[in-house]
C-alpha cells in the first residue's frame, strides 16, 4: 500500500546497506514513507543493485567533473520531477551547496557513524579507536550547510571494548545504524520533528 505515504529519495554513493534497511522498513503497510527513488552520483555504487532488485526507480547523475552548483541543480530538478518530498542521505559522499541545503532544509536527513558533534568527517572509527573513547555510536540529523552539523534527531550508543579494532567498531555501529535510520525517517515522515534552533523536539 503506497497511498498516503511520503515519497522519499535516498541519495547514495556506495555500498547501500542503510538504503537496504530503509527499503526493508518501508515495505510495511503502516510505515509512513515509501522509497520512490534511489539517486547515486556514482554509476558503480553497489546500492543501485539493491534498489533495482527491490523494483525501485534509480537515477545516476554523475558528479565527477561538474561544478557543485550545476550538479545540485540537476539533482534538484530530478527530485522535483519524481515528486520527491523527503531526502535521506545514506553514504552520499558529495558536499552539497548552501542553496540546495537551504531549499531542502527540514526535509533532508543524514546518518553519520559517530555520536555527533564528536568525530565529524571521514575515517571515524579509526579515530574513535585511536582516541580510546569508551562509547561511540551513530546519529541521524537534519542536513545543514556545514558538514555533519545540523539538529540531531536520534542517536544510538555502542560501547567500545579496549581491544576493539576499527573494523569491530564499524560493524557494531553499522548494526545500530540500520535500526536507527528507519526509526528517524518514520518520525520525519509522520511530521513529528519540530526544529527549534539547533534542537529537535519530537512531538
Ligand atoms: C555509513 O556508515 C553511514 O553512517 C555513513 O556512510 C556509511 C554508508 O554505508 N554516512 P552504507 O552505504 O549505507 O552501507
mmCIF file with all atom_site columns, N, CA, C and O and ligand atoms in Angstrom, residues 14-19 90-91 110-113 174 177-178, ligand 1:
data_model
loop_
_atom_site.group_PDB
_atom_site.id
_atom_site.type_symbol
_atom_site.label_atom_id
_atom_site.label_alt_id
_atom_site.label_comp_id
_atom_site.label_asym_id
_atom_site.label_entity_id
_atom_site.label_seq_id
_atom_site.pdbx_PDB_ins_code
_atom_site.Cartn_x
_atom_site.Cartn_y
_atom_site.Cartn_z
_atom_site.occupancy
_atom_site.B_iso_or_equiv
_atom_site.pdbx_formal_charge
_atom_site.auth_seq_id
_atom_site.auth_comp_id
_atom_site.auth_asym_id
_atom_site.auth_atom_id
_atom_site.pdbx_PDB_model_num
ATOM   1  N N  . UNK A 1 14  ? 27.673 4.526  -2.608 1.00 0.00 ? 14  UNK A N  1
ATOM   2  C CA . UNK A 1 14  ? 28.415 3.272  -2.491 1.00 0.00 ? 14  UNK A CA 1
ATOM   3  C C  . UNK A 1 14  ? 27.577 2.072  -2.119 1.00 0.00 ? 14  UNK A C  1
ATOM   4  O O  . UNK A 1 14  ? 26.538 1.799  -2.733 1.00 0.00 ? 14  UNK A O  1
ATOM   5  N N  . UNK A 1 15  ? 27.997 1.404  -1.039 1.00 0.00 ? 15  UNK A N  1
ATOM   6  C CA . UNK A 1 15  ? 27.504 0.091  -0.626 1.00 0.00 ? 15  UNK A CA 1
ATOM   7  C C  . UNK A 1 15  ? 25.994 -0.022 -0.468 1.00 0.00 ? 15  UNK A C  1
ATOM   8  O O  . UNK A 1 15  ? 25.386 -1.010 -0.877 1.00 0.00 ? 15  UNK A O  1
ATOM   9  N N  . UNK A 1 16  ? 25.387 0.926  0.213  1.00 0.00 ? 16  UNK A N  1
ATOM   10 C CA . UNK A 1 16  ? 23.924 0.934  0.295  1.00 0.00 ? 16  UNK A CA 1
ATOM   11 C C  . UNK A 1 16  ? 23.317 0.060  1.371  1.00 0.00 ? 16  UNK A C  1
ATOM   12 O O  . UNK A 1 16  ? 22.149 -0.321 1.268  1.00 0.00 ? 16  UNK A O  1
ATOM   13 N N  . UNK A 1 17  ? 24.058 -0.224 2.458  1.00 0.00 ? 17  UNK A N  1
ATOM   14 C CA . UNK A 1 17  ? 23.437 -1.075 3.486  1.00 0.00 ? 17  UNK A CA 1
ATOM   15 C C  . UNK A 1 17  ? 22.357 -0.314 4.264  1.00 0.00 ? 17  UNK A C  1
ATOM   16 O O  . UNK A 1 17  ? 21.345 -0.897 4.664  1.00 0.00 ? 17  UNK A O  1
ATOM   17 N N  . UNK A 1 18  ? 22.539 0.978  4.451  1.00 0.00 ? 18  UNK A N  1
ATOM   18 C CA . UNK A 1 18  ? 21.456 1.759  5.086  1.00 0.00 ? 18  UNK A CA 1
ATOM   19 C C  . UNK A 1 18  ? 20.252 1.871  4.157  1.00 0.00 ? 18  UNK A C  1
ATOM   20 O O  . UNK A 1 18  ? 19.110 1.841  4.614  1.00 0.00 ? 18  UNK A O  1
ATOM   21 N N  . UNK A 1 19  ? 20.524 2.013  2.873  1.00 0.00 ? 19  UNK A N  1
ATOM   22 C CA . UNK A 1 19  ? 19.430 2.001  1.894  1.00 0.00 ? 19  UNK A CA 1
ATOM   23 C C  . UNK A 1 19  ? 18.624 0.715  2.047  1.00 0.00 ? 19  UNK A C  1
ATOM   24 O O  . UNK A 1 19  ? 17.392 0.731  2.084  1.00 0.00 ? 19  UNK A O  1
ATOM   25 N N  . UNK A 1 90  ? 22.487 8.603  2.511  1.00 0.00 ? 90  UNK A N  1
ATOM   26 C CA . UNK A 1 90  ? 22.935 7.335  3.095  1.00 0.00 ? 90  UNK A CA 1
ATOM   27 C C  . UNK A 1 90  ? 24.261 6.956  2.454  1.00 0.00 ? 90  UNK A C  1
ATOM   28 O O  . UNK A 1 90  ? 24.296 6.263  1.433  1.00 0.00 ? 90  UNK A O  1
ATOM   29 N N  . UNK A 1 91  ? 25.342 7.478  3.031  1.00 0.00 ? 91  UNK A N  1
ATOM   30 C CA . UNK A 1 91  ? 26.648 7.244  2.431  1.00 0.00 ? 91  UNK A CA 1
ATOM   31 C C  . UNK A 1 91  ? 26.814 8.032  1.148  1.00 0.00 ? 91  UNK A C  1
ATOM   32 O O  . UNK A 1 91  ? 27.458 7.572  0.205  1.00 0.00 ? 91  UNK A O  1
ATOM   33 N N  . UNK A 1 110 ? 20.499 12.949 7.333  1.00 0.00 ? 110 UNK A N  1
ATOM   34 C CA . UNK A 1 110 ? 21.726 12.194 7.055  1.00 0.00 ? 110 UNK A CA 1
ATOM   35 C C  . UNK A 1 110 ? 22.008 11.277 8.238  1.00 0.00 ? 110 UNK A C  1
ATOM   36 O O  . UNK A 1 110 ? 21.615 11.572 9.364  1.00 0.00 ? 110 UNK A O  1
ATOM   37 N N  . UNK A 1 111 ? 22.702 10.181 7.965  1.00 0.00 ? 111 UNK A N  1
ATOM   38 C CA . UNK A 1 111 ? 23.197 9.342  9.061  1.00 0.00 ? 111 UNK A CA 1
ATOM   39 C C  . UNK A 1 111 ? 24.711 9.417  9.081  1.00 0.00 ? 111 UNK A C  1
ATOM   40 O O  . UNK A 1 111 ? 25.368 9.350  8.032  1.00 0.00 ? 111 UNK A O  1
ATOM   41 N N  . UNK A 1 112 ? 25.244 9.562  10.288 1.00 0.00 ? 112 UNK A N  1
ATOM   42 C CA . UNK A 1 112 ? 26.695 9.681  10.454 1.00 0.00 ? 112 UNK A CA 1
ATOM   43 C C  . UNK A 1 112 ? 27.134 8.673  11.523 1.00 0.00 ? 112 UNK A C  1
ATOM   44 O O  . UNK A 1 112 ? 26.478 8.542  12.551 1.00 0.00 ? 112 UNK A O  1
ATOM   45 N N  . UNK A 1 113 ? 28.275 7.983  11.287 1.00 0.00 ? 113 UNK A N  1
ATOM   46 C CA . UNK A 1 113 ? 28.648 6.896  12.205 1.00 0.00 ? 113 UNK A CA 1
ATOM   47 C C  . UNK A 1 113 ? 29.437 7.337  13.432 1.00 0.00 ? 113 UNK A C  1
ATOM   48 O O  . UNK A 1 113 ? 30.477 6.749  13.752 1.00 0.00 ? 113 UNK A O  1
ATOM   49 N N  . UNK A 1 174 ? 27.391 -0.040 12.558 1.00 0.00 ? 174 UNK A N  1
ATOM   50 C CA . UNK A 1 174 ? 26.540 -0.207 11.370 1.00 0.00 ? 174 UNK A CA 1
ATOM   51 C C  . UNK A 1 174 ? 25.233 -0.925 11.724 1.00 0.00 ? 174 UNK A C  1
ATOM   52 O O  . UNK A 1 174 ? 24.164 -0.576 11.225 1.00 0.00 ? 174 UNK A O  1
ATOM   53 N N  . UNK A 1 177 ? 23.056 1.582  13.081 1.00 0.00 ? 177 UNK A N  1
ATOM   54 C CA . UNK A 1 177 ? 22.586 2.492  12.030 1.00 0.00 ? 177 UNK A CA 1
ATOM   55 C C  . UNK A 1 177 ? 21.339 1.929  11.348 1.00 0.00 ? 177 UNK A C  1
ATOM   56 O O  . UNK A 1 177 ? 20.379 2.647  11.067 1.00 0.00 ? 177 UNK A O  1
ATOM   57 N N  . UNK A 1 178 ? 21.396 0.621  11.092 1.00 0.00 ? 178 UNK A N  1
ATOM   58 C CA . UNK A 1 178 ? 20.303 0.000  10.334 1.00 0.00 ? 178 UNK A CA 1
ATOM   59 C C  . UNK A 1 178 ? 18.993 0.004  11.123 1.00 0.00 ? 178 UNK A C  1
ATOM   60 O O  . UNK A 1 178 ? 17.912 -0.059 10.526 1.00 0.00 ? 178 UNK A O  1
HETATM 61 C C1 . LIG B 2 .   ? 27.500 4.617  6.941  1.00 0.00 ? 1   LIG B C1 1
HETATM 62 O O1 . LIG B 2 .   ? 28.420 4.271  7.930  1.00 0.00 ? 1   LIG B O1 1
HETATM 63 C C2 . LIG B 2 .   ? 26.920 5.989  7.202  1.00 0.00 ? 1   LIG B C2 1
HETATM 64 O O2 . LIG B 2 .   ? 26.828 6.297  8.555  1.00 0.00 ? 1   LIG B O2 1
HETATM 65 C C3 . LIG B 2 .   ? 27.940 6.883  6.548  1.00 0.00 ? 1   LIG B C3 1
HETATM 66 O O3 . LIG B 2 .   ? 28.351 6.203  5.394  1.00 0.00 ? 1   LIG B O3 1
HETATM 67 C C4 . LIG B 2 .   ? 28.175 4.799  5.583  1.00 0.00 ? 1   LIG B C4 1
HETATM 68 C C5 . LIG B 2 .   ? 27.318 4.314  4.466  1.00 0.00 ? 1   LIG B C5 1
HETATM 69 O O4 . LIG B 2 .   ? 27.204 2.923  4.457  1.00 0.00 ? 1   LIG B O4 1
HETATM 70 N N1 . LIG B 2 .   ? 27.389 8.198  6.275  1.00 0.00 ? 1   LIG B N1 1
HETATM 71 P P1 . LIG B 2 .   ? 26.137 2.216  3.520  1.00 0.00 ? 1   LIG B P1 1
HETATM 72 O O5 . LIG B 2 .   ? 26.439 2.687  2.092  1.00 0.00 ? 1   LIG B O5 1
HETATM 73 O O6 . LIG B 2 .   ? 24.776 2.644  3.955  1.00 0.00 ? 1   LIG B O6 1
HETATM 74 O O7 . LIG B 2 .   ? 26.378 0.755  3.669  1.00 0.00 ? 1   LIG B O7 1
#
